Amino acid sequence: IKGWLDIPKKNFGFRYLPKMVRMKKGVSQYLLESVSDIHYTAPNIYDQKVRASYSTTNSRSFQASMLEYFHVNIYSSTMLYDRFLSPLGKNGHKYYKYHIDSIYCTGDDLHYRVRFRPKSKSDRLVGGFMVVTSDVWSIREIRFSGRYELVTLENHLQMGAVGDDDEFLPVRFDMNAIFGFLGNVLDGRYSASLRYKDIKLNEGDKWIKRKKKYDLTESYTLTCDTNAFNNSRVNIDTLRHFDLQSKELNLYNRYLSTLDTIPKVKKQKNSRVFWGNVGEFLLTDINVNLNNIGSVRCSPIINPFLLSYSGKNGFSWRQDFRFFRLFNNDKLLRIRPRIGYNFTRKEFYWMLRGEFEYYPEKQGRIHLAVGNGNRIYSSDVLDDLKAIPDSLFDFNVINLEYFRDLFFEVNHRIEVLNGLDIDVGFNVHKRTPINKSNILPLDPDNPVPPEISEKIKSSYISFAPGIKVRWTPGMYYYMNGRRKINLRSNYPTFSVDYERAIKGVFNSTGQYERIEFDVQHQISLNFMRNIYYRVGVGMFSNQKELYFVDFVNFSRNNLPTGWNDDIGGTFHLLDGRWYNSSRKYARAHFTYEAPFLFMRHLMKYTRYVQNERLYVSVLTVPHLKPYVELGYGIGTHVFDFGVFVSAANWQYREVGCKFTFELFNR
């Protein structure tokens, strides 16, 4: 791959755009080259390893992000993974119009030049032409242009010759990509040359037999040998497929001359360097590789695109950090801190999760987490206090509705069979009332009974060991070294979660049993359509003294959640107090997602809508029989938006919405 980058327009904000080229002062043109080995398995499995790379910019993240734009199977139903609907898809006539532009001959072959254009304006569709050879009806070349997020693409693929082994594969790929955002423009022109070492066709029974195997390691792993990564000019000169043009040679020479003069250049003032680093830390994605230690990644500190709004939770902000460390034998350490703030409830959230995968072949890992959870509602105390005669105390000075929650959990997970996981561990919660409570007897001669006063404590502690069994039949996977990577399944995932609180351990004050059962499934249809469904039930039982209703699968999230969080299994308009005041629940969710449902008929005003969703959610708890939410949502590269209507006990309740920024977060 050879790339020429030109930056015709830029402003102060250019350097703060994620995955962007780090410009040098006075330099607006850059040259990038890379040589890679690729292992490809139809229809859309790629494993690419860069053997050599050289460029006049040090922005490797930008180079890596552009490699995926060369992963195109024109015969698939989608192109560039799931970015565009292909005009060669089985149902392409629903979205495209076709006509024969011209007919011409080369030798004894007759070629048809077929133009295609979208029936409606959408960022999911492309326009262009393809050349089809008669008799064999394979594609000789295809040119298409489209727009994805902030990038406008124009692509030209040339396929192998008729009768050659690479007849159905690209041999040359030219792409022009223009990135534009807030007055900044970057123009990239790329060319890729592909030479094939070994091509194997799976046909008939061989293909069917291979698909029945759940281990797809052969499809996902690059088996050919690669040299150690090298970024020297000498190495790239011996490997490139293209001859450099005069302007490219001049650019390399200018770049080398600047390297020779670096020691003579006066360093920037320390203050300027310091504030430049501070600005980049606050406004950009941060990726830091620490030699012999690991790598750190976090989202920007000041970023409006990590905000969300919903009618019930108001405005929320979230910040994520990640630390990774890979050890020998593919053992892996992950540390994931998270902080967030809900502006409406004025609540600050923090959580630190750590995970050490010590047995990667079986996904054996030890997991620890500590943080503060949602403020919780204790209906048990209130029920007891409300049953006491009013003459015993002044009820107005008792504030026991909400409690702060500080938790610590440890569990061990291992995959005993393919798709069958077992988690064993325990959790400890310490809950303290937000407002200190006082029980003041109105009559000093008639004190509050001890059995009541003992329930009013400065803190409530619970200790609960538990076990969770999760089973996904028919799980496809591949082995990356010694690490097992689960991919997908055609069947739903079943899970059973059980825990029992034990009184007296770590000064725990309550006793209960919790059990939850959950089924969830994602069904992928053609042309980027998906169906999600989720069904679950749960209950608390055998409770003694004070306990808090805190389900795992049925809980409220006060921080920003994206398009795919909980696969649509969320009640957006339900009051948060219902989650902690219902001792049992049954719920069901259904979501249908497609690029085109209603918006395609509105033409130009909705071209940026990438997906649409229909939501149906039903909940049954005491006093809500049932609670129903219906919703419709759209997803764009900038934001997600949904509108919902709810009904309780078969009576209309309210209408609300949810809004989440997604720019640079997908």
XYZ file of C-alpha atoms in Angstrom:
666
model
C 0.000 0.000 0.000
C 1.240 3.478 -0.901
C -0.520 6.566 0.418
C -0.145 10.262 -0.337
C -1.694 12.611 2.219
C -2.420 16.266 1.574
C -3.863 18.678 4.143
C -5.301 21.634 2.183
C -7.252 23.096 5.121
C -6.642 22.999 8.827
C -7.235 25.055 11.927
C -6.345 24.950 15.615
C -8.614 21.965 16.263
C -6.908 19.685 13.726
C -4.372 18.261 16.162
C -7.129 17.296 18.603
C -9.049 15.069 16.194
C -8.738 11.377 17.173
C -6.613 9.134 14.924
C -5.380 12.119 12.955
C -1.962 12.790 11.448
C 0.352 14.618 13.834
C 1.456 17.495 11.627
C 4.892 19.022 11.545
C 5.187 22.772 11.355
C 5.079 23.941 7.759
C 4.508 20.443 6.339
C 1.161 19.660 4.703
C 2.052 16.627 2.542
C 3.049 13.164 3.746
C 3.939 9.829 2.181
C 3.157 6.432 3.707
C 4.104 2.932 2.548
C 3.481 -0.511 4.012
C 3.898 -4.136 2.966
C 1.664 -6.725 4.604
C 0.791 -10.399 4.502
C -2.935 -11.139 4.451
C -4.854 -14.323 5.104
C -8.389 -14.067 3.727
C -11.322 -16.441 4.099
C -14.639 -15.766 2.370
C -16.824 -13.965 2.919
C -15.325 -11.403 5.354
C -12.495 -12.794 7.481
C -9.144 -11.001 7.288
C -5.928 -11.447 9.235
C -3.373 -8.834 8.265
C 0.159 -8.484 9.603
C 2.367 -5.574 8.572
C 5.866 -6.708 7.611
C 7.384 -3.327 6.807
C 6.312 0.291 7.011
C 7.864 3.657 6.298
C 6.380 7.133 6.302
C 7.146 10.792 6.795
C 4.721 10.940 9.725
C 4.824 9.102 13.048
C 1.039 8.708 13.291
C 0.842 4.916 13.187
C -2.724 4.853 14.492
C -3.933 6.709 11.411
C -2.056 4.325 9.108
C -3.516 1.301 10.884
C -7.058 2.699 10.699
C -6.783 3.038 6.913
C -5.820 -0.614 6.339
C -9.386 -1.804 6.896
C -10.594 0.257 3.919
C -8.814 -2.234 1.649
C -10.813 -5.188 2.952
C -13.444 -5.479 0.223
C -15.233 -8.580 -1.020
C -17.400 -7.286 -3.842
C -19.457 -10.503 -3.955
C -20.564 -10.172 -0.319
C -23.895 -8.583 0.647
C -21.951 -5.744 2.294
C -18.711 -3.954 1.486
C -16.003 -2.683 3.813
C -17.336 -5.031 6.467
C -20.796 -3.633 7.271
C -20.343 -0.061 6.094
C -22.131 -0.260 2.711
C -24.821 -2.417 1.148
C -23.342 -4.030 -1.945
C -25.043 -3.553 -5.339
C -24.078 -7.196 -6.011
C -26.033 -8.473 -2.999
C -28.875 -10.924 -3.454
C -31.536 -8.270 -2.801
C -29.606 -5.375 -4.283
C -32.455 -4.482 -6.651
C -34.440 -3.250 -3.627
C -31.944 -0.468 -3.062
C -30.251 0.135 -6.427
C -31.178 0.907 -10.025
C -29.101 -0.648 -12.818
C -28.631 0.046 -16.505
C -26.157 -1.039 -19.197
C -23.962 1.909 -20.070
C -21.955 0.333 -22.896
C -20.694 -2.940 -24.388
C -17.162 -3.537 -25.667
C -14.784 -6.387 -26.594
C -11.252 -7.351 -25.623
C -10.050 -10.237 -27.730
C -12.760 -12.907 -27.714
C -14.409 -11.628 -24.517
C -17.514 -9.439 -24.465
C -17.817 -6.991 -21.552
C -20.843 -5.134 -20.214
C -20.384 -1.841 -18.391
C -23.236 -1.704 -15.868
C -23.977 1.471 -13.902
C -25.723 1.367 -10.534
C -27.110 4.163 -8.401
C -29.040 4.233 -5.124
C -32.802 4.502 -5.151
C -32.584 6.843 -2.143
C -29.885 9.027 -0.628
C -28.173 7.210 2.202
C -24.701 6.806 3.655
C -25.312 3.055 3.486
C -25.469 3.029 -0.337
C -22.887 3.685 -3.048
C -22.942 4.680 -6.699
C -20.704 3.729 -9.599
C -20.249 1.102 -12.306
C -18.950 -2.438 -12.807
C -17.625 -4.316 -15.821
C -19.002 -7.851 -16.252
C -17.538 -10.466 -18.623
C -20.057 -12.447 -20.635
C -20.264 -16.244 -20.488
C -18.428 -16.418 -17.119
C -20.322 -13.391 -15.652
C -17.559 -12.453 -13.213
C -16.504 -8.892 -12.416
C -13.440 -7.408 -14.120
C -13.503 -4.094 -12.317
C -15.795 -2.025 -10.134
C -15.755 1.633 -9.205
C -17.921 2.953 -6.397
C -18.119 6.061 -4.259
C -19.853 6.710 -0.976
C -19.646 8.421 2.374
C -19.076 6.832 5.776
C -19.159 8.988 8.891
C -16.783 11.895 8.148
C -14.984 10.272 5.199
C -15.986 10.506 1.532
C -14.598 7.530 -0.404
C -14.012 6.818 -4.077
C -12.796 3.287 -4.798
C -11.649 1.464 -7.922
C -10.956 -2.281 -7.806
C -9.458 -4.322 -10.639
C -10.003 -8.066 -10.450
C -7.875 -10.938 -11.768
C -8.101 -12.092 -15.370
C -10.674 -14.621 -16.565
C -9.435 -18.165 -15.987
C -6.684 -17.184 -13.539
C -6.704 -18.336 -9.935
C -7.307 -14.747 -8.796
C -10.309 -14.233 -11.114
C -12.626 -13.516 -8.162
C -10.085 -11.527 -6.134
C -8.787 -7.941 -6.455
C -5.288 -7.381 -7.810
C -5.253 -3.566 -7.751
C -7.096 -1.150 -5.474
C -7.076 2.636 -5.804
C -8.852 4.804 -3.264
C -9.339 8.493 -2.675
C -10.515 9.378 0.845
C -11.415 12.915 1.899
C -11.895 13.616 5.584
C -13.646 16.835 6.588
C -14.649 18.100 10.025
C -15.073 21.606 11.479
C -13.094 23.329 8.742
C -10.335 20.694 8.612
C -9.789 18.769 5.379
C -7.452 15.842 4.732
C -7.130 14.335 1.250
C -5.630 10.855 1.045
C -4.859 8.972 -2.175
C -3.965 5.316 -1.758
C -2.962 2.527 -4.108
C -2.715 -1.137 -3.192
C -1.224 -3.987 -5.178
C -2.097 -7.566 -4.219
C -0.083 -10.649 -5.196
C -1.348 -14.067 -4.164
C 0.878 -16.879 -2.942
C -1.747 -19.593 -2.472
C -5.438 -19.762 -3.358
C -7.695 -22.592 -2.228
C -11.336 -22.930 -3.232
C -13.792 -24.645 -0.879
C -16.580 -26.169 -2.916
C -19.439 -28.592 -2.372
C -19.100 -31.041 0.519
C -15.754 -29.609 1.632
C -17.364 -26.233 2.350
C -20.297 -27.784 4.222
C -17.994 -29.932 6.348
C -15.794 -26.961 7.230
C -18.748 -24.855 8.326
C -19.840 -27.523 10.808
C -16.571 -27.164 12.687
C -16.749 -24.675 15.525
C -12.977 -24.115 15.542
C -12.313 -21.499 12.830
C -8.635 -21.033 13.629
C -7.596 -21.910 10.084
C -9.787 -19.116 8.749
C -8.685 -16.473 11.231
C -4.964 -17.119 11.588
C -2.231 -16.040 9.182
C -0.190 -19.193 8.669
C 2.504 -17.836 6.349
C 5.755 -16.707 7.920
C 6.377 -12.991 8.324
C 9.581 -11.103 8.951
C 10.018 -9.014 12.043
C 8.461 -5.565 11.639
C 10.859 -3.136 10.002
C 10.372 0.563 9.386
C 13.625 1.338 7.562
C 13.772 3.013 4.152
C 16.156 0.358 2.833
C 13.768 -2.464 3.682
C 10.721 -0.852 2.091
C 12.725 -0.192 -1.106
C 13.256 -3.941 -1.590
C 9.608 -4.902 -0.970
C 7.414 -2.277 -2.649
C 5.315 -3.116 -5.728
C 5.180 0.478 -7.007
C 7.875 2.694 -8.460
C 8.070 6.038 -6.687
C 7.170 9.143 -8.674
C 9.466 12.151 -8.762
C 7.319 14.156 -6.316
C 7.367 11.211 -3.895
C 11.136 10.879 -4.088
C 11.462 14.610 -3.453
C 9.214 14.338 -0.406
C 11.328 11.493 1.022
C 14.498 13.498 0.423
C 13.072 16.548 2.199
C 12.010 14.357 5.101
C 15.495 12.816 5.395
C 17.084 16.250 5.330
C 14.936 17.353 8.286
C 16.077 14.299 10.245
C 19.708 15.299 9.688
C 19.114 18.817 10.975
C 17.066 17.963 14.062
C 19.997 18.280 16.514
C 20.651 21.813 15.238
C 17.094 23.037 15.674
C 16.390 24.982 18.823
C 13.931 23.215 21.088
C 10.524 24.692 21.783
C 9.965 26.509 24.992
C 9.110 24.116 27.797
C 5.881 25.949 28.556
C 4.639 25.558 24.973
C 5.448 21.848 24.940
C 3.802 21.390 28.338
C 0.519 23.082 27.426
C 0.466 21.314 24.070
C 0.689 17.958 25.855
C -1.964 19.010 28.347
C -4.324 20.014 25.537
C -3.813 16.731 23.737
C -4.456 14.821 26.959
C -7.719 16.667 27.592
C -9.176 16.549 24.094
C -7.916 13.429 22.309
C -7.938 9.667 22.619
C -4.850 8.608 24.514
C -2.841 5.483 23.670
C 0.434 5.030 25.523
C 2.703 2.024 25.072
C 4.890 1.429 28.090
C 7.893 -0.708 27.265
C 7.980 -3.936 29.287
C 4.967 -2.785 31.292
C 1.889 -2.667 29.055
C -0.316 -0.170 27.264
C -2.760 2.448 28.523
C -5.797 3.697 26.629
C -8.426 6.212 27.654
C -11.042 8.395 26.059
C -10.664 12.198 26.068
C -11.114 13.998 29.388
C -12.983 16.959 27.870
C -15.240 15.494 25.209
C -18.894 16.440 24.632
C -19.346 13.190 22.758
C -19.381 11.218 26.009
C -22.619 12.858 27.129
C -26.120 11.434 27.052
C -29.603 12.632 27.931
C -32.782 10.801 28.833
C -36.031 12.006 30.313
C -35.603 9.969 33.524
C -31.864 10.244 34.135
C -31.211 13.697 32.660
C -27.658 14.509 31.545
C -24.818 12.091 32.239
C -21.078 12.034 31.497
C -18.680 9.088 31.366
C -14.923 8.609 31.159
C -13.193 5.264 30.532
C -9.584 4.143 30.973
C -7.965 0.848 29.985
C -4.660 -0.773 30.867
C -3.420 -3.969 29.197
C -0.381 -6.098 29.908
C 0.402 -9.246 27.927
C 2.609 -11.836 29.620
C 4.280 -14.996 28.414
C 2.026 -17.793 27.158
C -0.652 -15.196 26.255
C -1.612 -14.483 29.839
C -3.292 -11.098 30.033
C -3.908 -8.448 32.683
C -6.681 -5.881 32.174
C -7.430 -2.910 34.421
C -10.452 -0.765 33.518
C -11.240 2.277 35.667
C -14.421 4.235 34.960
C -15.763 7.492 36.339
C -18.998 9.294 35.598
C -21.374 11.945 36.808
C -25.136 12.347 36.607
C -25.870 16.069 36.551
C -29.584 15.716 37.241
C -29.194 13.503 40.318
C -25.864 15.143 41.271
C -24.310 11.713 41.762
C -20.670 10.799 41.114
C -19.854 7.218 40.095
C -16.547 5.419 40.066
C -15.512 1.847 39.494
C -12.234 -0.047 39.146
C -12.268 -3.444 37.457
C -9.269 -5.728 37.245
C -9.004 -9.046 35.449
C -6.157 -11.515 35.120
C -6.549 -14.216 32.487
C -4.194 -16.942 33.664
C -5.528 -19.826 31.527
C -6.216 -18.332 28.061
C -7.056 -21.679 26.413
C -10.112 -22.031 28.680
C -10.655 -18.323 29.297
C -9.828 -18.917 32.945
C -9.679 -15.573 34.726
C -9.876 -13.949 38.137
C -11.990 -10.816 38.304
C -12.051 -8.095 40.976
C -14.157 -4.949 41.098
C -14.667 -2.131 43.566
C -16.768 1.012 43.267
C -19.998 2.712 44.157
C -23.276 1.583 42.683
C -26.605 3.288 42.168
C -28.261 4.778 45.201
C -30.686 2.152 46.314
C -34.172 2.085 47.788
C -34.969 -0.083 50.806
C -38.673 -0.826 50.901
C -38.293 -3.288 53.766
C -37.380 -0.644 56.359
C -40.046 1.737 55.190
C -42.707 -0.934 55.317
C -41.785 -1.785 58.909
C -41.668 1.835 60.046
C -44.935 2.735 58.400
C -46.624 -0.113 60.266
C -45.651 1.362 63.648
C -48.253 3.585 65.340
C -47.577 7.268 64.730
C -47.562 7.953 68.464
C -44.174 6.265 68.890
C -42.028 8.689 66.828
C -41.984 11.659 64.485
C -41.970 10.108 60.976
C -40.980 13.379 59.252
C -37.385 13.271 60.566
C -36.717 9.786 59.221
C -34.956 9.795 55.825
C -34.346 6.219 54.817
C -35.478 6.197 51.213
C -32.071 6.167 49.516
C -28.752 4.596 50.478
C -25.252 4.995 49.111
C -23.707 1.765 47.919
C -20.023 0.785 48.133
C -19.302 -2.681 46.733
C -16.451 -5.129 46.326
C -16.677 -8.325 44.298
C -14.391 -11.228 43.449
C -15.167 -14.069 41.084
C -13.436 -16.768 39.084
C -14.590 -17.719 35.600
C -13.620 -20.687 33.469
C -15.014 -22.259 30.316
C -15.486 -25.920 31.194
C -16.822 -26.784 27.723
C -17.032 -24.795 24.509
C -19.658 -22.132 25.187
C -20.259 -23.190 28.822
C -18.895 -20.750 31.443
C -19.079 -21.045 35.223
C -18.486 -18.064 37.530
C -17.959 -18.595 41.259
C -17.301 -15.768 43.701
C -18.731 -13.404 46.272
C -19.666 -9.763 46.673
C -19.746 -7.404 49.645
C -21.960 -4.305 49.800
C -21.840 -1.555 52.381
C -24.881 0.705 52.230
C -25.237 3.890 54.250
C -28.255 6.210 54.376
C -27.780 9.492 52.545
C -29.365 11.436 55.378
C -28.776 10.471 58.981
C -31.972 9.169 60.548
C -33.285 9.913 63.988
C -36.111 8.201 65.837
C -37.389 10.668 68.392
C -40.198 9.373 70.619
C -42.959 11.907 71.118
C -43.642 10.491 74.538
C -40.447 10.003 76.630
C -42.303 7.487 78.781
C -43.057 5.354 75.745
C -39.686 4.588 73.999
C -39.314 2.939 70.602
C -39.219 -0.881 70.869
C -35.699 -2.388 70.555
C -36.713 -4.603 67.621
C -37.400 -1.416 65.665
C -34.469 0.752 66.788
C -32.007 -2.055 66.037
C -32.949 -1.864 62.375
C -31.836 1.771 62.151
C -28.064 1.506 61.693
C -25.363 3.833 60.446
C -24.504 1.264 57.730
C -25.800 -2.046 56.396
C -23.390 -4.721 55.174
C -24.152 -7.791 53.086
C -21.885 -10.693 52.166
C -23.154 -12.996 49.422
C -21.313 -15.851 47.678
C -22.823 -16.900 44.379
C -22.526 -18.912 41.190
C -23.416 -18.065 37.607
C -23.710 -20.577 34.773
C -23.835 -19.271 31.208
C -24.279 -21.540 28.172
C -24.169 -20.674 24.477
C -24.635 -23.803 22.320
C -22.736 -24.040 19.049
C -20.150 -21.332 19.805
C -17.753 -20.592 16.937
C -14.260 -19.572 17.998
C -10.636 -19.366 16.938
C -7.310 -19.661 18.726
C -5.001 -16.626 18.672
C -1.838 -18.264 19.929
C -2.980 -19.868 23.186
C -5.909 -17.476 23.619
C -9.415 -18.679 22.761
C -11.533 -15.984 21.089
C -15.279 -16.630 21.018
C -16.983 -15.305 17.892
C -20.679 -16.034 17.528
C -23.391 -18.649 17.726
C -26.616 -19.375 15.887
C -28.293 -20.152 19.209
C -29.290 -18.011 22.212
C -27.278 -17.601 25.405
C -28.838 -19.032 28.584
C -27.710 -17.953 32.041
C -28.652 -18.732 35.636
C -27.361 -16.465 38.424
C -27.743 -17.488 42.078
C -26.406 -15.914 45.269
C -27.134 -16.259 48.967
C -26.324 -13.666 51.609
C -24.896 -14.997 54.873
C -25.426 -13.082 58.078
C -22.443 -12.421 60.334
C -19.632 -12.653 57.736
C -17.780 -9.311 57.523
C -20.378 -7.996 60.002
C -23.151 -8.562 57.461
C -26.588 -7.655 58.760
C -28.977 -9.268 56.278
C -29.860 -12.626 54.820
C -31.542 -13.465 51.519
C -31.394 -15.560 48.348
C -31.414 -14.144 44.830
C -31.943 -16.119 41.626
C -32.209 -14.821 38.077
C -32.682 -16.563 34.740
C -31.906 -14.840 31.459
C -32.035 -15.674 27.732
C -30.701 -13.357 25.040
C -30.051 -13.786 21.371
C -28.949 -11.754 18.378
C -30.007 -13.012 14.961
C -28.167 -11.494 12.010
C -30.110 -11.315 8.776
C -28.789 -10.282 5.382
C -28.306 -6.644 4.393
C -27.314 -5.547 7.915
C -30.665 -6.377 9.475
C -30.690 -7.769 13.005
C -33.201 -9.103 15.495
C -32.511 -8.957 19.228
C -34.595 -10.525 21.932
C -34.111 -10.960 25.647
C -36.289 -12.678 28.254
C -35.619 -12.851 31.980
C -37.095 -13.506 35.402
C -35.766 -12.978 38.911
C -36.767 -13.014 42.560
C -35.548 -12.538 46.132
C -36.575 -15.171 48.651
C -35.819 -16.432 52.176
C -35.072 -12.892 53.286
C -34.538 -12.221 56.969
C -34.202 -8.822 58.620
C -33.063 -5.984 56.355
C -32.049 -6.638 52.757
C -31.800 -4.588 49.580
C -33.410 -5.549 46.285
C -30.468 -5.288 43.898
C -30.847 -7.456 40.803
C -27.988 -7.978 38.357
C -29.933 -8.342 35.106
C -32.678 -5.880 36.053
C -30.955 -2.650 37.052
C -30.734 1.016 36.146
C -27.761 2.599 34.391
C -27.284 6.306 35.129
C -24.279 6.738 32.816
C -24.187 7.088 29.000
C -24.963 3.884 27.134
C -24.415 3.437 23.418
C -26.416 1.931 20.593
C -25.545 -1.690 21.364
C -25.474 -1.632 25.172
C -27.707 -4.328 26.681
C -28.904 -5.143 23.112
C -32.039 -3.123 23.653
C -32.805 -4.707 27.023
C -33.436 -1.416 28.830
C -36.542 0.389 30.091
C -35.880 4.028 29.260
C -38.943 5.596 30.946
C -39.257 3.421 34.036
C -38.785 5.222 37.350
C -35.576 4.024 39.016
C -37.280 3.217 42.310
C -39.120 0.287 40.707
C -35.816 -1.541 40.218
C -35.170 -1.710 43.980
C -38.662 -2.026 45.409
C -39.882 -5.128 43.546
C -38.931 -8.496 45.000
C -39.599 -10.319 41.739
C -39.845 -9.472 38.083
C -40.442 -10.927 34.624
C -39.430 -9.027 31.520
C -39.135 -9.419 27.753
C -37.516 -7.247 25.094
C -37.654 -7.364 21.301
C -35.690 -5.127 18.937
C -35.583 -5.037 15.149
C -32.735 -3.149 13.461
C -32.315 -2.297 9.778
C -30.676 0.432 7.675
C -33.997 1.278 6.031
C -37.374 1.242 7.768
C -39.035 4.638 7.393
C -36.289 7.171 6.778
C -35.474 6.090 3.210
C -38.725 7.689 2.032
C -37.685 11.130 3.342
C -34.796 11.268 0.859
C -32.070 13.886 1.289
C -32.912 14.988 4.830
C -32.083 11.591 6.319
C -29.033 10.405 4.350
C -26.926 10.357 7.539
C -29.192 7.851 9.301
C -27.224 4.586 9.322
C -29.631 2.371 11.257
C -33.188 2.430 12.555
C -34.685 0.411 15.384
C -38.081 -0.631 16.678
C -38.325 -1.479 20.400
C -40.909 -3.470 22.343
C -40.336 -4.034 26.074
C -42.696 -5.603 28.624
C -42.236 -5.841 32.404
C -44.289 -7.447 35.146
C -43.653 -6.589 38.812
C -46.016 -6.174 41.765
C -48.289 -3.182 41.120
C -47.256 -3.038 37.428
C -49.101 -5.760 35.559
C -47.843 -5.061 32.981
C -45.554 -2.146 32.175
C -45.061 -1.693 28.396
C -42.613 0.478 26.451
C -42.674 0.986 22.683
C -39.917 2.914 20.963
C -38.309 3.991 17.738
C -34.647 4.990 17.389
C -32.179 6.167 14.782
C -28.394 5.836 14.797
C -25.999 8.189 13.008
C -22.231 8.606 13.172
C -22.720 11.681 15.388
C -25.540 10.719 17.756
C -28.201 8.156 18.642
C -31.759 9.258 19.295
C -34.826 7.363 20.448
C -38.398 8.268 21.373
C -40.448 6.014 23.659
C -44.012 5.777 24.911
C -45.030 3.805 28.010
C -48.162 2.362 29.562
C -48.728 0.890 33.034
C -51.598 -1.438 33.917
C -52.942 -0.937 30.390
C -53.178 2.836 30.815
C -51.100 5.430 28.954
C -48.325 6.847 31.119
C -45.838 9.150 29.337
C -43.616 9.902 26.339
C -39.864 10.412 26.609
C -36.627 10.360 24.632
C -32.988 9.352 24.860
C -30.044 11.110 23.198
C -26.425 9.901 23.175
C -23.427 11.356 21.330
C -21.469 8.730 19.386
C -18.952 10.713 17.309
C -15.476 9.070 17.433
C -16.817 6.446 19.881
C -17.985 3.674 17.530
